[in-house]
Amino acid sequence: MSTYPYKAIVAVSEDGVIGRNGDLPWRLSGDLKWFKKITMGHTILMGRKTWDSLPNALPGRENWVLSRTGSQQEGMKLFRSLGEVADHHSPEQTLFIIGGGEIYSLALPFCHELFLTEVRQTVPDGDAFFPEFRNEFQPVEVLDDNPEFLLRRWSRIN
């Protein structure tokens, strides 16, 4: 297995916030469309809190949940550790880490690529944050640039 088998996708405010009160602090339809386009047909890995914030399993994707304490639910596969995820992940399968903060911190060292939506706002009352990544990754492609956000693909620096 590759040392960096995963990809991460995240929307981050200018002050590093990815969540507030168990939800996204913004509603950006353009970003949600990108998220769907990029992840459709692939496997997504999230933590229990992110799973709980969704109304249902995200359609058209395999929904994997990483949780030490959660219980198996319809529409998802439950894993107790990142090692267990690695045991079930095949090299031909694209796996996106989709949050939240704890899962990003745990899995980012195993990612070779980031799809980072840089939201053009600050969130002073945010309570979930994306870990520091700029020493490990560099931007390689702009996928969208508009007044609300900048979406770039970042690649691990070898």
GROMACS .gro file of N, CA, C and O in nm, residues 9-92:
model
  336
    9ILE      N    1  -1.073   1.637   0.142
    9ILE     CA    2  -1.148   1.747   0.084
    9ILE      C    3  -1.208   1.825   0.201
    9ILE      O    4  -1.262   1.766   0.294
   10VAL      N    5  -1.192   1.959   0.197
   10VAL     CA    6  -1.233   2.041   0.311
   10VAL      C    7  -1.257   2.184   0.266
   10VAL      O    8  -1.195   2.231   0.171
   11ALA      N    9  -1.349   2.251   0.334
   11ALA     CA   10  -1.367   2.395   0.320
   11ALA      C   11  -1.320   2.459   0.450
   11ALA      O   12  -1.361   2.418   0.558
   12VAL      N   13  -1.233   2.559   0.437
   12VAL     CA   14  -1.170   2.621   0.554
   12VAL      C   15  -1.184   2.773   0.544
   12VAL      O   16  -1.160   2.831   0.438
   13SER      N   17  -1.219   2.836   0.656
   13SER     CA   18  -1.227   2.982   0.658
   13SER      C   19  -1.086   3.041   0.664
   13SER      O   20  -0.987   2.970   0.685
   14GLU      N   21  -1.078   3.172   0.648
   14GLU     CA   22  -0.948   3.240   0.653
   14GLU      C   23  -0.878   3.221   0.787
   14GLU      O   24  -0.756   3.229   0.795
   15ASP      N   25  -0.956   3.194   0.893
   15ASP     CA   26  -0.896   3.173   1.026
   15ASP      C   27  -0.892   3.024   1.064
   15ASP      O   28  -0.882   2.989   1.182
   16GLY      N   29  -0.898   2.935   0.964
   16GLY     CA   30  -0.876   2.792   0.989
   16GLY      C   31  -0.996   2.713   1.037
   16GLY      O   32  -0.984   2.596   1.070
   17VAL      N   33  -1.114   2.775   1.041
   17VAL     CA   34  -1.234   2.709   1.093
   17VAL      C   35  -1.296   2.620   0.985
   17VAL      O   36  -1.305   2.659   0.869
   18ILE      N   37  -1.339   2.500   1.028
   18ILE     CA   38  -1.413   2.411   0.938
   18ILE      C   39  -1.553   2.381   0.990
   18ILE      O   40  -1.636   2.327   0.917
   19GLY      N   41  -1.581   2.414   1.116
   19GLY     CA   42  -1.713   2.385   1.172
   19GLY      C   43  -1.749   2.472   1.289
   19GLY      O   44  -1.662   2.535   1.352
   20ARG      N   45  -1.881   2.476   1.315
   20ARG     CA   46  -1.935   2.552   1.429
   20ARG      C   47  -2.062   2.482   1.475
   20ARG      O   48  -2.153   2.460   1.396
   21ASN      N   49  -2.065   2.444   1.600
   21ASN     CA   50  -2.183   2.379   1.659
   21ASN      C   51  -2.228   2.257   1.580
   21ASN      O   52  -2.347   2.238   1.556
   22GLY      N   53  -2.132   2.175   1.535
   22GLY     CA   54  -2.166   2.051   1.467
   22GLY      C   55  -2.214   2.067   1.324
   22GLY      O   56  -2.273   1.975   1.267
   23ASP      N   57  -2.188   2.184   1.263
   23ASP     CA   58  -2.233   2.207   1.127
   23ASP      C   59  -2.132   2.295   1.055
   23ASP      O   60  -2.039   2.350   1.116
   24LEU      N   61  -2.151   2.310   0.924
   24LEU     CA   62  -2.069   2.404   0.848
   24LEU      C   63  -2.112   2.545   0.885
   24LEU      O   64  -2.231   2.571   0.899
   25PRO      N   65  -2.017   2.639   0.897
   25PRO     CA   66  -2.054   2.776   0.933
   25PRO      C   67  -2.102   2.859   0.813
   25PRO      O   68  -2.123   2.978   0.826
   26TRP      N   69  -2.118   2.798   0.697
   26TRP     CA   70  -2.159   2.871   0.576
   26TRP      C   71  -2.244   2.780   0.489
   26TRP      O   72  -2.245   2.659   0.508
   27ARG      N   73  -2.311   2.839   0.394
   27ARG     CA   74  -2.386   2.765   0.291
   27ARG      C   75  -2.338   2.816   0.156
   27ARG      O   76  -2.379   2.923   0.113
   28LEU      N   77  -2.251   2.742   0.093
   28LEU     CA   78  -2.195   2.781  -0.036
   28LEU      C   79  -2.234   2.675  -0.138
   28LEU      O   80  -2.172   2.569  -0.146
   29SER      N   81  -2.337   2.703  -0.217
   29SER     CA   82  -2.386   2.602  -0.311
   29SER      C   83  -2.278   2.564  -0.412
   29SER      O   84  -2.267   2.448  -0.451
   30GLY      N   85  -2.194   2.659  -0.452
   30GLY     CA   86  -2.086   2.628  -0.546
   30GLY      C   87  -1.988   2.528  -0.489
   30GLY      O   88  -1.943   2.436  -0.558
   31ASP      N   89  -1.956   2.542  -0.361
   31ASP     CA   90  -1.864   2.449  -0.296
   31ASP      C   91  -1.928   2.311  -0.282
   31ASP      O   92  -1.864   2.209  -0.303
   32LEU      N   93  -2.055   2.307  -0.246
   32LEU     CA   94  -2.125   2.179  -0.231
   32LEU      C   95  -2.131   2.105  -0.365
   32LEU      O   96  -2.118   1.983  -0.370
   33LYS      N   97  -2.148   2.178  -0.474
   33LYS     CA   98  -2.149   2.116  -0.607
   33LYS      C   99  -2.012   2.056  -0.638
   33LYS      O  100  -2.003   1.946  -0.693
   34TRP      N  101  -1.904   2.129  -0.606
   34TRP     CA  102  -1.769   2.077  -0.626
   34TRP      C  103  -1.747   1.951  -0.543
   34TRP      O  104  -1.693   1.853  -0.590
   35PHE      N  105  -1.790   1.957  -0.416
   35PHE     CA  106  -1.774   1.843  -0.326
   35PHE      C  107  -1.841   1.719  -0.387
   35PHE      O  108  -1.782   1.612  -0.393
   36LYS      N  109  -1.964   1.736  -0.433
   36LYS     CA  110  -2.037   1.624  -0.492
   36LYS      C  111  -1.965   1.572  -0.617
   36LYS      O  112  -1.946   1.451  -0.633
   37LYS      N  113  -1.922   1.664  -0.704
   37LYS     CA  114  -1.856   1.624  -0.829
   37LYS      C  115  -1.727   1.547  -0.801
   37LYS      O  116  -1.699   1.446  -0.865
   38ILE      N  117  -1.648   1.596  -0.707
   38ILE     CA  118  -1.517   1.536  -0.678
   38ILE      C  119  -1.529   1.401  -0.608
   38ILE      O  120  -1.452   1.310  -0.634
   39THR      N  121  -1.629   1.387  -0.520
   39THR     CA  122  -1.639   1.265  -0.439
   39THR      C  123  -1.732   1.159  -0.496
   39THR      O  124  -1.727   1.044  -0.454
   40MET      N  125  -1.816   1.195  -0.592
   40MET     CA  126  -1.915   1.101  -0.646
   40MET      C  127  -1.847   0.975  -0.701
   40MET      O  128  -1.748   0.984  -0.773
   41GLY      N  129  -1.902   0.860  -0.663
   41GLY     CA  130  -1.850   0.732  -0.711
   41GLY      C  131  -1.731   0.681  -0.632
   41GLY      O  132  -1.677   0.575  -0.665
   42HIS      N  133  -1.692   0.754  -0.528
   42HIS     CA  134  -1.576   0.715  -0.449
   42HIS      C  135  -1.617   0.682  -0.305
   42HIS      O  136  -1.734   0.688  -0.270
   43THR      N  137  -1.519   0.651  -0.223
   43THR     CA  138  -1.542   0.624  -0.081
   43THR      C  139  -1.510   0.751  -0.002
   43THR      O  140  -1.411   0.818  -0.029
   44ILE      N  141  -1.597   0.783   0.094
   44ILE     CA  142  -1.572   0.898   0.181
   44ILE      C  143  -1.559   0.847   0.324
   44ILE      O  144  -1.633   0.759   0.367
   45LEU      N  145  -1.460   0.901   0.395
   45LEU     CA  146  -1.436   0.863   0.535
   45LEU      C  147  -1.458   0.985   0.622
   45LEU      O  148  -1.402   1.092   0.596
   46MET      N  149  -1.541   0.966   0.724
   46MET     CA  150  -1.573   1.076   0.815
   46MET      C  151  -1.578   1.024   0.958
   46MET      O  152  -1.588   0.903   0.981
   47GLY      N  153  -1.574   1.117   1.051
   47GLY     CA  154  -1.591   1.083   1.191
   47GLY      C  155  -1.739   1.075   1.226
   47GLY      O  156  -1.827   1.113   1.147
   48ARG      N  157  -1.766   1.025   1.345
   48ARG     CA  158  -1.906   1.007   1.388
   48ARG      C  159  -1.982   1.138   1.392
   48ARG      O  160  -2.099   1.145   1.354
   49LYS      N  161  -1.918   1.246   1.439
   49LYS     CA  162  -1.989   1.375   1.448
   49LYS      C  163  -2.029   1.425   1.310
   49LYS      O  164  -2.137   1.480   1.293
   50THR      N  165  -1.941   1.406   1.211
   50THR     CA  166  -1.975   1.445   1.075
   50THR      C  167  -2.090   1.359   1.023
   50THR      O  168  -2.185   1.410   0.964
   51TRP      N  169  -2.082   1.228   1.048
   51TRP     CA  170  -2.191   1.139   1.009
   51TRP      C  171  -2.323   1.185   1.071
   51TRP      O  172  -2.426   1.192   1.005
   52ASP      N  173  -2.319   1.216   1.202
   52ASP     CA  174  -2.440   1.258   1.272
   52ASP      C  175  -2.497   1.389   1.218
   52ASP      O  176  -2.617   1.414   1.230
   53SER      N  177  -2.412   1.472   1.158
   53SER     CA  178  -2.459   1.600   1.105
   53SER      C  179  -2.530   1.586   0.970
   53SER      O  180  -2.597   1.678   0.924
   54LEU      N  181  -2.516   1.468   0.907
   54LEU     CA  182  -2.579   1.445   0.777
   54LEU      C  183  -2.722   1.395   0.794
   54LEU      O  184  -2.749   1.319   0.887
   55PRO      N  185  -2.812   1.434   0.703
   55PRO     CA  186  -2.949   1.382   0.713
   55PRO      C  187  -2.957   1.232   0.681
   55PRO      O  188  -3.036   1.159   0.740
   56ASN      N  189  -2.871   1.186   0.589
   56ASN     CA  190  -2.865   1.046   0.548
   56ASN      C  191  -2.725   1.020   0.494
   56ASN      O  192  -2.647   1.112   0.479
   57ALA      N  193  -2.700   0.893   0.459
   57ALA     CA  194  -2.575   0.861   0.390
   57ALA      C  195  -2.572   0.942   0.260
   57ALA      O  196  -2.675   0.963   0.196
   58LEU      N  197  -2.453   0.987   0.221
   58LEU     CA  198  -2.441   1.063   0.096
   58LEU      C  199  -2.454   0.966  -0.021
   58LEU      O  200  -2.377   0.869  -0.030
   59PRO      N  201  -2.549   0.989  -0.109
   59PRO     CA  202  -2.575   0.894  -0.219
   59PRO      C  203  -2.461   0.892  -0.321
   59PRO      O  204  -2.389   0.989  -0.338
   60GLY      N  205  -2.446   0.776  -0.385
   60GLY     CA  206  -2.347   0.762  -0.491
   60GLY      C  207  -2.205   0.747  -0.442
   60GLY      O  208  -2.111   0.753  -0.521
   61ARG      N  209  -2.189   0.731  -0.311
   61ARG     CA  210  -2.058   0.715  -0.251
   61ARG      C  211  -2.067   0.609  -0.142
   61ARG      O  212  -2.171   0.591  -0.082
   62GLU      N  213  -1.955   0.542  -0.116
   62GLU     CA  214  -1.948   0.451  -0.002
   62GLU      C  215  -1.918   0.536   0.121
   62GLU      O  216  -1.817   0.606   0.125
   63ASN      N  217  -2.006   0.533   0.220
   63ASN     CA  218  -1.991   0.612   0.341
   63ASN      C  219  -1.924   0.530   0.449
   63ASN      O  220  -1.983   0.433   0.500
   64TRP      N  221  -1.800   0.564   0.482
   64TRP     CA  222  -1.726   0.497   0.589
   64TRP      C  223  -1.716   0.593   0.707
   64TRP      O  224  -1.690   0.713   0.689
   65VAL      N  225  -1.736   0.540   0.826
   65VAL     CA  226  -1.732   0.621   0.948
   65VAL      C  227  -1.627   0.563   1.042
   65VAL      O  228  -1.625   0.442   1.068
   66LEU      N  229  -1.541   0.651   1.092
   66LEU     CA  230  -1.437   0.613   1.187
   66LEU      C  231  -1.481   0.658   1.326
   66LEU      O  232  -1.502   0.779   1.348
   67SER      N  233  -1.502   0.564   1.416
   67SER     CA  234  -1.548   0.598   1.550
   67SER      C  235  -1.514   0.486   1.647
   67SER      O  236  -1.537   0.369   1.618
   68ARG      N  237  -1.459   0.523   1.762
   68ARG     CA  238  -1.431   0.423   1.865
   68ARG      C  239  -1.559   0.383   1.939
   68ARG      O  240  -1.568   0.274   1.993
   69THR      N  241  -1.658   0.473   1.942
   69THR     CA  242  -1.776   0.449   2.026
   69THR      C  243  -1.907   0.438   1.949
   69THR      O  244  -2.005   0.392   2.004
   70GLY      N  245  -1.911   0.479   1.823
   70GLY     CA  246  -2.035   0.479   1.746
   70GLY      C  247  -2.085   0.339   1.717
   70GLY      O  248  -2.014   0.240   1.736
   71SER      N  249  -2.209   0.330   1.671
   71SER     CA  250  -2.266   0.200   1.637
   71SER      C  251  -2.299   0.196   1.488
   71SER      O  252  -2.326   0.300   1.426
   72GLN      N  253  -2.297   0.076   1.434
   72GLN     CA  254  -2.326   0.054   1.293
   72GLN      C  255  -2.467   0.105   1.261
   72GLN      O  256  -2.560   0.080   1.338
   73GLN      N  257  -2.480   0.179   1.150
   73GLN     CA  258  -2.611   0.228   1.108
   73GLN      C  259  -2.629   0.202   0.960
   73GLN      O  260  -2.531   0.179   0.888
   74GLU      N  261  -2.752   0.207   0.915
   74GLU     CA  262  -2.781   0.184   0.775
   74GLU      C  263  -2.712   0.287   0.687
   74GLU      O  264  -2.710   0.406   0.720
   75GLY      N  265  -2.651   0.240   0.578
   75GLY     CA  266  -2.590   0.332   0.483
   75GLY      C  267  -2.443   0.360   0.506
   75GLY      O  268  -2.382   0.434   0.430
   76MET      N  269  -2.386   0.302   0.611
   76MET     CA  270  -2.244   0.327   0.639
   76MET      C  271  -2.173   0.201   0.682
   76MET      O  272  -2.235   0.105   0.724
   77LYS      N  273  -2.039   0.205   0.667
   77LYS     CA  274  -1.953   0.101   0.723
   77LYS      C  275  -1.877   0.164   0.838
   77LYS      O  276  -1.820   0.273   0.823
   78LEU      N  277  -1.874   0.097   0.949
   78LEU     CA  278  -1.811   0.149   1.070
   78LEU      C  279  -1.673   0.087   1.090
   78LEU      O  280  -1.656  -0.035   1.077
   79PHE      N  281  -1.577   0.173   1.121
   79PHE     CA  282  -1.440   0.129   1.149
   79PHE      C  283  -1.398   0.187   1.284
   79PHE      O  284  -1.432   0.301   1.318
   80ARG      N  285  -1.319   0.109   1.359
   80ARG     CA  286  -1.277   0.151   1.493
   80ARG      C  287  -1.141   0.221   1.493
   80ARG      O  288  -1.106   0.286   1.590
   81SER      N  289  -1.062   0.203   1.384
   81SER     CA  290  -0.929   0.264   1.380
   81SER      C  291  -0.890   0.293   1.236
   81SER      O  292  -0.946   0.233   1.142
   82LEU      N  293  -0.792   0.380   1.218
   82LEU     CA  294  -0.741   0.409   1.085
   82LEU      C  295  -0.671   0.285   1.028
   82LEU      O  296  -0.675   0.262   0.907
   83GLY      N  297  -0.614   0.203   1.114
   83GLY     CA  298  -0.554   0.077   1.069
   83GLY      C  299  -0.658  -0.016   1.010
   83GLY      O  300  -0.634  -0.083   0.908
   84GLU      N  301  -0.775  -0.020   1.071
   84GLU     CA  302  -0.884  -0.102   1.019
   84GLU      C  303  -0.931  -0.049   0.883
   84GLU      O  304  -0.960  -0.126   0.791
   85VAL      N  305  -0.935   0.083   0.869
   85VAL     CA  306  -0.968   0.145   0.740
   85VAL      C  307  -0.866   0.102   0.635
   85VAL      O  308  -0.902   0.059   0.524
   86ALA      N  309  -0.738   0.111   0.670
   86ALA     CA  310  -0.632   0.074   0.576
   86ALA      C  311  -0.644  -0.073   0.533
   86ALA      O  312  -0.621  -0.105   0.416
   87ASP      N  313  -0.685  -0.159   0.625
   87ASP     CA  314  -0.702  -0.302   0.593
   87ASP      C  315  -0.813  -0.325   0.491
   87ASP      O  316  -0.809  -0.421   0.415
   88HIS      N  317  -0.913  -0.238   0.489
   88HIS     CA  318  -1.027  -0.254   0.399
   88HIS      C  319  -1.017  -0.170   0.272
   88HIS      O  320  -1.098  -0.184   0.182
   89HIS      N  321  -0.918  -0.083   0.266
   89HIS     CA  322  -0.902   0.007   0.152
   89HIS      C  323  -0.815  -0.059   0.046
   89HIS      O  324  -0.704  -0.103   0.076
   90SER      N  325  -0.866  -0.066  -0.077
   90SER     CA  326  -0.784  -0.124  -0.184
   90SER      C  327  -0.717  -0.011  -0.263
   90SER      O  328  -0.773   0.098  -0.273
   91PRO      N  329  -0.599  -0.036  -0.318
   91PRO     CA  330  -0.525   0.069  -0.390
   91PRO      C  331  -0.602   0.127  -0.509
   91PRO      O  332  -0.579   0.241  -0.547
   92GLU      N  333  -0.694   0.051  -0.567
   92GLU     CA  334  -0.771   0.100  -0.681
   92GLU      C  335  -0.884   0.193  -0.638
   92GLU      O  336  -0.947   0.258  -0.721
   0.00000   0.00000   0.00000
